[in-house]
Amino acid sequence: MIDITDLTKQFAGTERPAVNGLTLSIAEGDVCVLIGPSGCGKTTIMRIINRMIEPDSGSVVVGNRDIMRTDPVELRRRIGYVIQQIGLFPHWSIAENIATVPRLLGWTEQRVATRVDELLTLVGMDPGIYRERFPRALSGGQKQRVGVARALAADPPVMLMDEPFGAIDPITRTHLQDEFLKILRALKKTIVFVTHDIDEAIKLGDRIAILREGALVQYGAPETILTSPVDAFVEAFVGTDRALKRLALISAAAAAEPIAPAAFAAELLASIRPSRTILAEANLRDALAQMLTSGTDTLAVVATDGTRCGILTLASVRAQIQVGTRDSVVVDSRAIAP
């Protein structure tokens, strides 16, 4: 869906390129997270993709179309863009903000109104309550939801998201990350997501691109980044607690032990209080925290309908930490991960 080849950009008066020979391929429907220290080129890459910045050399192909051979206005209307500052028009209603691109594309008012209501519902905001409100009446989290809705308005195949949750409090941020994942997984958008937070990258990314001084250091799945860092820089960047971070990638259901035999299972389940259960889709990092908080080494894993799926033990969590590393994906600035 997005193919970047030998991309280079150096700004006047700087000693080194902001982007240095970058080659990267992002599959359709994937969330690719760009991460690295400040000044590593993350935002520059994103702004080149929608031609807000022109590259010095190299190419960017989006959906089989070279961006340099595409009208910039047409290109931007096919790419949703969400930024940390959100950028809602303060004197326009929420509905008018969301309708910006559809109206530029000449949609009928009925189609626009229907789409606005669909998107407000999608991001968890009742259209009857929020449609006619103005941005000043919204919280930071609500404004961010409207920003996402506006970016999705014309149903673009590609979304660019530049630290969209960076200015939001931790509780709201976690909630929005969870909602964002559900929405975009369902819509199957191709996403380029910039963040400085490795935990956010691990949680949201199908692929993570770690950058340093404008060059690609390592590109691969979160599992690969955590288990097989390519060098000391990546190892330090992901943190010494990368074994614990890896637990966030594994669901309780995946590590649960089956309930058997029947007599033992009945006795065991009867001894587990309701507070010592965990949802099947919860991750092992949360499960470990719950075990430590409740003082237990056993949790019953349940589906959302309450059906018992199995038993999660502290020993099974430990086993996941100790699982051998998978084959690493090692690349330099001119290699593309499989």
Short mmCIF file of C-alpha atoms in Angstrom, two decimals:
data_model
loop_
_atom_site.label_atom_id
_atom_site.label_comp_id
_atom_site.label_asym_id
_atom_site.label_seq_id
_atom_site.Cartn_x
_atom_site.Cartn_y
_atom_site.Cartn_z
CA MET A 1 0.00 0.00 0.00
CA ILE A 2 2.81 2.44 0.90
CA ASP A 3 6.30 1.91 -0.55
CA ILE A 4 9.08 4.31 0.40
CA THR A 5 12.36 3.94 -1.49
CA ASP A 6 15.68 5.70 -0.83
CA LEU A 7 13.88 8.71 0.64
CA THR A 8 16.11 11.63 1.62
CA LYS A 9 15.36 15.11 2.93
CA GLN A 10 17.79 17.66 4.32
CA PHE A 11 16.68 21.09 5.45
CA ALA A 12 18.76 24.18 4.72
CA GLY A 13 21.25 25.06 7.42
CA THR A 14 21.33 21.58 8.98
CA GLU A 15 24.39 19.34 9.29
CA ARG A 16 22.68 16.05 8.43
CA PRO A 17 19.56 14.86 6.60
CA ALA A 18 16.27 14.73 8.51
CA VAL A 19 15.51 11.58 6.50
CA ASN A 20 18.49 9.60 5.24
CA GLY A 21 18.03 6.99 2.49
CA LEU A 22 14.88 5.50 4.03
CA THR A 23 13.36 2.40 2.44
CA LEU A 24 10.20 1.02 4.00
CA SER A 25 7.19 -0.99 2.85
CA ILE A 26 3.83 -0.87 4.66
CA ALA A 27 1.26 -3.53 3.77
CA GLU A 28 -2.37 -2.70 3.14
CA GLY A 29 -4.37 -2.70 6.38
CA ASP A 30 -1.29 -2.56 8.63
CA VAL A 31 -0.57 -0.06 11.39
CA CYS A 32 3.07 1.02 11.01
CA VAL A 33 4.43 2.95 13.97
CA LEU A 34 7.37 5.32 13.46
CA ILE A 35 9.33 5.81 16.67
CA GLY A 36 12.70 7.10 17.76
CA PRO A 37 14.40 9.95 19.64
CA SER A 38 13.43 13.56 18.99
CA GLY A 39 14.77 14.74 15.65
CA CYS A 40 14.95 11.25 14.11
CA GLY A 41 12.69 12.22 11.18
CA LYS A 42 9.34 10.73 12.22
CA THR A 43 7.13 13.73 11.49
CA THR A 44 9.15 14.71 8.39
CA ILE A 45 8.46 11.27 6.87
CA MET A 46 4.75 11.64 7.57
CA ARG A 47 4.61 15.14 6.08
CA ILE A 48 6.42 13.93 2.96
CA ILE A 49 3.82 11.18 2.46
CA ASN A 50 1.05 13.77 2.00
CA ARG A 51 3.35 16.27 0.24
CA MET A 52 3.34 18.94 2.90
CA ILE A 53 7.13 18.65 2.49
CA GLU A 54 8.88 17.80 -0.79
CA PRO A 55 11.70 15.20 -0.61
CA ASP A 56 15.16 15.85 -2.04
CA SER A 57 15.32 12.37 -3.59
CA GLY A 58 13.71 8.97 -3.47
CA SER A 59 10.09 7.98 -4.01
CA VAL A 60 6.88 7.40 -2.11
CA VAL A 61 4.15 5.29 -3.72
CA VAL A 62 0.71 5.22 -2.11
CA GLY A 63 -1.74 2.71 -3.56
CA ASN A 64 0.33 2.25 -6.74
CA ARG A 65 0.48 6.02 -7.35
CA ASP A 66 3.71 8.01 -7.05
CA ILE A 67 2.90 10.96 -4.80
CA MET A 68 5.12 13.30 -6.85
CA ARG A 69 2.97 12.58 -9.90
CA THR A 70 -0.29 13.15 -8.02
CA ASP A 71 -1.99 16.48 -7.47
CA PRO A 72 -1.28 17.44 -3.82
CA VAL A 73 -4.87 18.48 -3.11
CA GLU A 74 -6.26 15.25 -4.55
CA LEU A 75 -3.65 13.25 -2.62
CA ARG A 76 -4.51 14.88 0.71
CA ARG A 77 -8.23 14.29 0.22
CA ARG A 78 -7.47 10.56 -0.02
CA ILE A 79 -5.35 10.56 3.14
CA GLY A 80 -6.79 11.15 6.61
CA TYR A 81 -4.55 13.22 8.89
CA VAL A 82 -4.78 13.41 12.69
CA ILE A 83 -2.37 15.51 14.75
CA GLN A 84 -1.79 16.05 18.45
CA GLN A 85 -3.14 19.61 18.34
CA ILE A 86 -6.30 18.30 16.61
CA GLY A 87 -6.89 21.58 14.74
CA LEU A 88 -10.68 21.77 14.88
CA PHE A 89 -12.21 24.96 13.50
CA PRO A 90 -13.41 26.74 16.67
CA HIS A 91 -16.34 28.61 15.08
CA TRP A 92 -17.72 25.55 13.30
CA SER A 93 -19.98 22.99 14.93
CA ILE A 94 -18.76 19.42 15.42
CA ALA A 95 -20.86 18.34 12.44
CA GLU A 96 -19.34 21.06 10.26
CA ASN A 97 -15.82 20.09 11.31
CA ILE A 98 -16.38 16.42 10.43
CA ALA A 99 -18.02 17.37 7.13
CA THR A 100 -15.03 19.42 5.87
CA VAL A 101 -13.63 16.99 3.28
CA PRO A 102 -16.94 15.43 2.15
CA ARG A 103 -18.23 18.92 1.32
CA LEU A 104 -15.05 19.73 -0.59
CA LEU A 105 -15.65 16.53 -2.55
CA GLY A 106 -19.16 17.69 -3.46
CA TRP A 107 -21.20 15.24 -1.41
CA THR A 108 -24.92 15.99 -1.05
CA GLU A 109 -26.06 17.44 2.26
CA GLN A 110 -28.06 14.30 3.04
CA ARG A 111 -25.03 12.08 2.44
CA VAL A 112 -22.88 14.39 4.55
CA ALA A 113 -25.39 14.41 7.43
CA THR A 114 -25.66 10.61 7.37
CA ARG A 115 -21.88 10.24 7.38
CA VAL A 116 -21.47 12.68 10.29
CA ASP A 117 -23.94 10.71 12.39
CA GLU A 118 -22.26 7.40 11.46
CA LEU A 119 -18.85 8.67 12.53
CA LEU A 120 -19.97 10.29 15.76
CA THR A 121 -21.58 6.96 16.69
CA LEU A 122 -18.42 5.12 15.68
CA VAL A 123 -16.24 7.20 18.04
CA GLY A 124 -18.72 6.88 20.91
CA MET A 125 -20.36 10.31 20.78
CA ASP A 126 -24.16 10.51 20.54
CA PRO A 127 -25.00 12.56 17.41
CA GLY A 128 -28.11 13.96 19.05
CA ILE A 129 -25.98 15.44 21.82
CA TYR A 130 -22.77 16.45 20.06
CA ARG A 131 -23.63 17.26 16.44
CA GLU A 132 -24.38 20.95 17.02
CA ARG A 133 -21.90 21.60 19.82
CA PHE A 134 -18.73 23.62 19.31
CA PRO A 135 -15.16 22.51 20.08
CA ARG A 136 -14.90 24.79 23.12
CA ALA A 137 -17.60 22.68 24.83
CA LEU A 138 -15.60 19.45 24.50
CA SER A 139 -12.95 17.84 26.66
CA GLY A 140 -9.52 17.04 25.24
CA GLY A 141 -10.47 13.40 24.72
CA GLN A 142 -13.71 14.34 22.97
CA LYS A 143 -11.88 16.75 20.66
CA GLN A 144 -9.46 13.97 19.76
CA ARG A 145 -12.38 11.67 18.90
CA VAL A 146 -13.80 14.37 16.63
CA GLY A 147 -10.37 14.72 15.01
CA VAL A 148 -10.34 11.00 14.24
CA ALA A 149 -13.93 11.18 12.92
CA ARG A 150 -13.00 14.10 10.65
CA ALA A 151 -10.01 12.20 9.28
CA LEU A 152 -12.24 9.21 8.52
CA ALA A 153 -15.05 11.28 6.97
CA ALA A 154 -14.33 10.59 3.29
CA ASP A 155 -13.34 6.97 4.04
CA PRO A 156 -9.66 7.39 3.04
CA PRO A 157 -7.65 4.20 2.53
CA VAL A 158 -4.64 5.73 4.34
CA MET A 159 -4.45 7.48 7.71
CA LEU A 160 -1.54 9.52 9.06
CA MET A 161 -1.55 10.04 12.82
CA ASP A 162 1.10 12.25 14.42
CA GLU A 163 1.16 11.67 18.20
CA PRO A 164 -2.65 12.01 18.34
CA PHE A 165 -2.89 11.05 22.00
CA GLY A 166 0.24 12.84 23.22
CA ALA A 167 -1.50 15.74 25.01
CA ILE A 168 -4.17 13.64 26.75
CA ASP A 169 -4.13 12.44 30.37
CA PRO A 170 -2.98 8.81 30.89
CA ILE A 171 -6.42 7.36 31.73
CA THR A 172 -8.16 8.96 28.74
CA ARG A 173 -5.17 8.09 26.55
CA THR A 174 -5.41 4.38 27.38
CA HIS A 175 -9.16 4.41 26.73
CA LEU A 176 -8.72 6.16 23.37
CA GLN A 177 -5.96 3.75 22.35
CA ASP A 178 -8.31 0.82 23.02
CA GLU A 179 -11.13 2.45 21.05
CA PHE A 180 -8.78 3.42 18.24
CA LEU A 181 -7.62 -0.18 17.91
CA LYS A 182 -11.17 -1.51 17.70
CA ILE A 183 -12.24 1.09 15.13
CA LEU A 184 -9.26 0.81 12.81
CA ARG A 185 -9.05 -2.98 12.98
CA ALA A 186 -12.69 -3.08 11.91
CA LEU A 187 -12.17 -0.52 9.12
CA LYS A 188 -8.90 -2.14 7.92
CA LYS A 189 -7.17 1.18 7.21
CA THR A 190 -3.49 1.48 6.40
CA ILE A 191 -2.03 3.63 9.17
CA VAL A 192 1.25 5.48 9.64
CA PHE A 193 1.39 6.38 13.32
CA VAL A 194 4.06 8.56 14.94
CA THR A 195 4.75 8.29 18.67
CA HIS A 196 7.61 8.74 21.12
CA ASP A 197 6.10 6.18 23.53
CA ILE A 198 7.40 2.61 23.07
CA ASP A 199 4.49 1.14 25.06
CA GLU A 200 2.03 2.84 22.70
CA ALA A 201 4.00 1.56 19.70
CA ILE A 202 3.91 -2.01 21.00
CA LYS A 203 0.20 -1.80 21.75
CA LEU A 204 -0.93 -0.28 18.46
CA GLY A 205 1.57 -1.37 15.81
CA ASP A 206 1.51 -4.32 13.45
CA ARG A 207 5.01 -3.19 12.48
CA ILE A 208 7.37 -0.84 14.31
CA ALA A 209 10.04 1.22 12.53
CA ILE A 210 12.75 2.42 14.92
CA LEU A 211 14.57 5.45 13.54
CA ARG A 212 17.80 7.19 14.47
CA GLU A 213 19.17 10.34 12.85
CA GLY A 214 16.85 9.93 9.88
CA ALA A 215 17.79 6.32 9.15
CA LEU A 216 15.94 3.06 9.77
CA VAL A 217 17.62 0.96 12.47
CA GLN A 218 15.13 -1.92 12.79
CA TYR A 219 11.75 -2.74 11.27
CA GLY A 220 9.55 -5.61 12.33
CA ALA A 221 6.65 -6.88 14.39
CA PRO A 222 6.51 -5.77 18.06
CA GLU A 223 7.40 -9.33 19.10
CA THR A 224 10.58 -9.20 17.02
CA ILE A 225 11.58 -5.77 18.29
CA LEU A 226 11.20 -6.94 21.89
CA THR A 227 12.80 -10.35 21.63
CA SER A 228 15.55 -9.63 19.11
CA PRO A 229 16.75 -6.01 19.22
CA VAL A 230 19.26 -5.53 16.43
CA ASP A 231 21.79 -3.53 18.45
CA ALA A 232 22.50 -1.79 21.74
CA PHE A 233 20.61 1.33 20.63
CA VAL A 234 17.36 -0.58 20.03
CA GLU A 235 17.84 -2.61 23.19
CA ALA A 236 18.22 0.57 25.26
CA PHE A 237 15.35 2.27 23.45
CA VAL A 238 12.80 -0.48 24.14
CA GLY A 239 13.93 -0.65 27.77
CA THR A 240 15.28 -3.17 30.22
CA ASP A 241 11.76 -4.35 30.98
CA ARG A 242 11.17 -5.64 27.45
CA ALA A 243 10.28 -9.11 28.78
CA LEU A 244 7.38 -7.52 30.66
CA LYS A 245 6.45 -5.41 27.63
CA ARG A 246 6.22 -8.61 25.60
CA LEU A 247 3.50 -9.87 27.95
CA ALA A 248 1.26 -7.08 26.62
CA LEU A 249 1.26 -8.87 23.24
CA ILE A 250 -0.12 -12.16 24.59
CA SER A 251 -3.76 -12.66 25.57
CA ALA A 252 -4.86 -14.46 28.71
CA ALA A 253 -6.74 -16.92 26.52
CA ALA A 254 -3.58 -17.82 24.59
CA ALA A 255 -1.68 -18.73 27.77
CA ALA A 256 -4.57 -20.31 29.70
CA GLU A 257 -4.46 -23.96 30.67
CA PRO A 258 -7.49 -26.06 29.73
CA ILE A 259 -10.03 -26.92 32.42
CA ALA A 260 -9.63 -30.66 33.05
CA PRO A 261 -10.22 -33.17 34.50
CA ALA A 262 -13.81 -32.33 35.43
CA ALA A 263 -13.64 -33.15 39.16
CA PHE A 264 -10.46 -31.14 39.72
CA ALA A 265 -11.73 -28.27 37.60
CA ALA A 266 -14.96 -28.01 39.56
CA GLU A 267 -13.08 -27.87 42.86
CA LEU A 268 -10.58 -25.33 41.55
CA LEU A 269 -13.16 -23.06 39.97
CA ALA A 270 -15.27 -23.13 43.09
CA SER A 271 -12.30 -21.79 45.07
CA ILE A 272 -11.76 -18.82 42.73
CA ARG A 273 -13.62 -15.71 43.78
CA PRO A 274 -15.22 -13.49 41.09
CA SER A 275 -12.55 -10.85 41.74
CA ARG A 276 -9.95 -13.39 40.64
CA THR A 277 -11.13 -13.73 37.08
CA ILE A 278 -9.83 -12.07 33.94
CA LEU A 279 -11.31 -11.58 30.48
CA ALA A 280 -9.95 -13.82 27.74
CA GLU A 281 -8.85 -10.85 25.60
CA ALA A 282 -6.91 -9.20 28.45
CA ASN A 283 -3.13 -9.35 28.09
CA LEU A 284 -0.67 -11.16 30.34
CA ARG A 285 0.85 -7.93 31.60
CA ASP A 286 -2.52 -6.96 33.05
CA ALA A 287 -3.00 -10.50 34.33
CA LEU A 288 0.33 -10.41 36.16
CA ALA A 289 -0.55 -7.05 37.72
CA GLN A 290 -3.90 -8.47 38.86
CA MET A 291 -2.21 -11.51 40.41
CA LEU A 292 0.23 -9.34 42.34
CA THR A 293 -2.53 -6.98 43.50
CA SER A 294 -4.91 -9.72 44.63
CA GLY A 295 -2.22 -11.97 46.10
CA THR A 296 -3.10 -14.98 44.00
CA ASP A 297 -1.20 -17.15 41.56
CA THR A 298 -4.31 -18.37 39.73
CA LEU A 299 -6.95 -16.56 37.67
CA ALA A 300 -10.00 -17.97 35.94
CA VAL A 301 -10.07 -16.86 32.30
CA VAL A 302 -13.59 -16.00 31.14
CA ALA A 303 -15.22 -14.88 27.89
CA THR A 304 -17.28 -11.69 27.78
CA ASP A 305 -20.44 -13.77 28.28
CA GLY A 306 -19.01 -15.27 31.48
CA THR A 307 -18.10 -18.65 30.00
CA ARG A 308 -15.00 -20.16 31.64
CA CYS A 309 -12.22 -20.60 29.10
CA GLY A 310 -9.44 -21.98 31.28
CA ILE A 311 -7.07 -21.29 34.14
CA LEU A 312 -4.15 -18.85 34.07
CA THR A 313 -1.37 -19.49 36.55
CA LEU A 314 1.69 -17.53 37.57
CA ALA A 315 3.77 -20.43 36.27
CA SER A 316 2.23 -20.11 32.79
CA VAL A 317 2.98 -16.37 32.79
CA ARG A 318 6.59 -17.10 33.77
CA ALA A 319 6.79 -19.65 30.97
CA GLN A 320 5.79 -17.00 28.43
CA ILE A 321 8.54 -14.68 29.70
CA GLN A 322 11.07 -17.46 29.23
CA VAL A 323 9.92 -18.51 25.77
CA GLY A 324 12.83 -18.57 23.36
CA THR A 325 13.18 -15.66 20.99
CA ARG A 326 11.92 -15.95 17.47
CA ASP A 327 14.04 -15.29 14.40
CA SER A 328 15.01 -11.64 14.37
CA VAL A 329 14.41 -9.23 11.54
CA VAL A 330 17.57 -7.22 11.09
CA VAL A 331 17.64 -4.37 8.59
CA ASP A 332 19.50 -1.26 7.75
CA SER A 333 18.23 1.87 6.05
CA ARG A 334 17.98 0.04 2.70
CA ALA A 335 16.36 -3.23 3.74
CA ILE A 336 12.71 -4.10 3.98
CA ALA A 337 11.43 -6.48 6.64
CA PRO A 338 9.38 -9.43 5.38
#
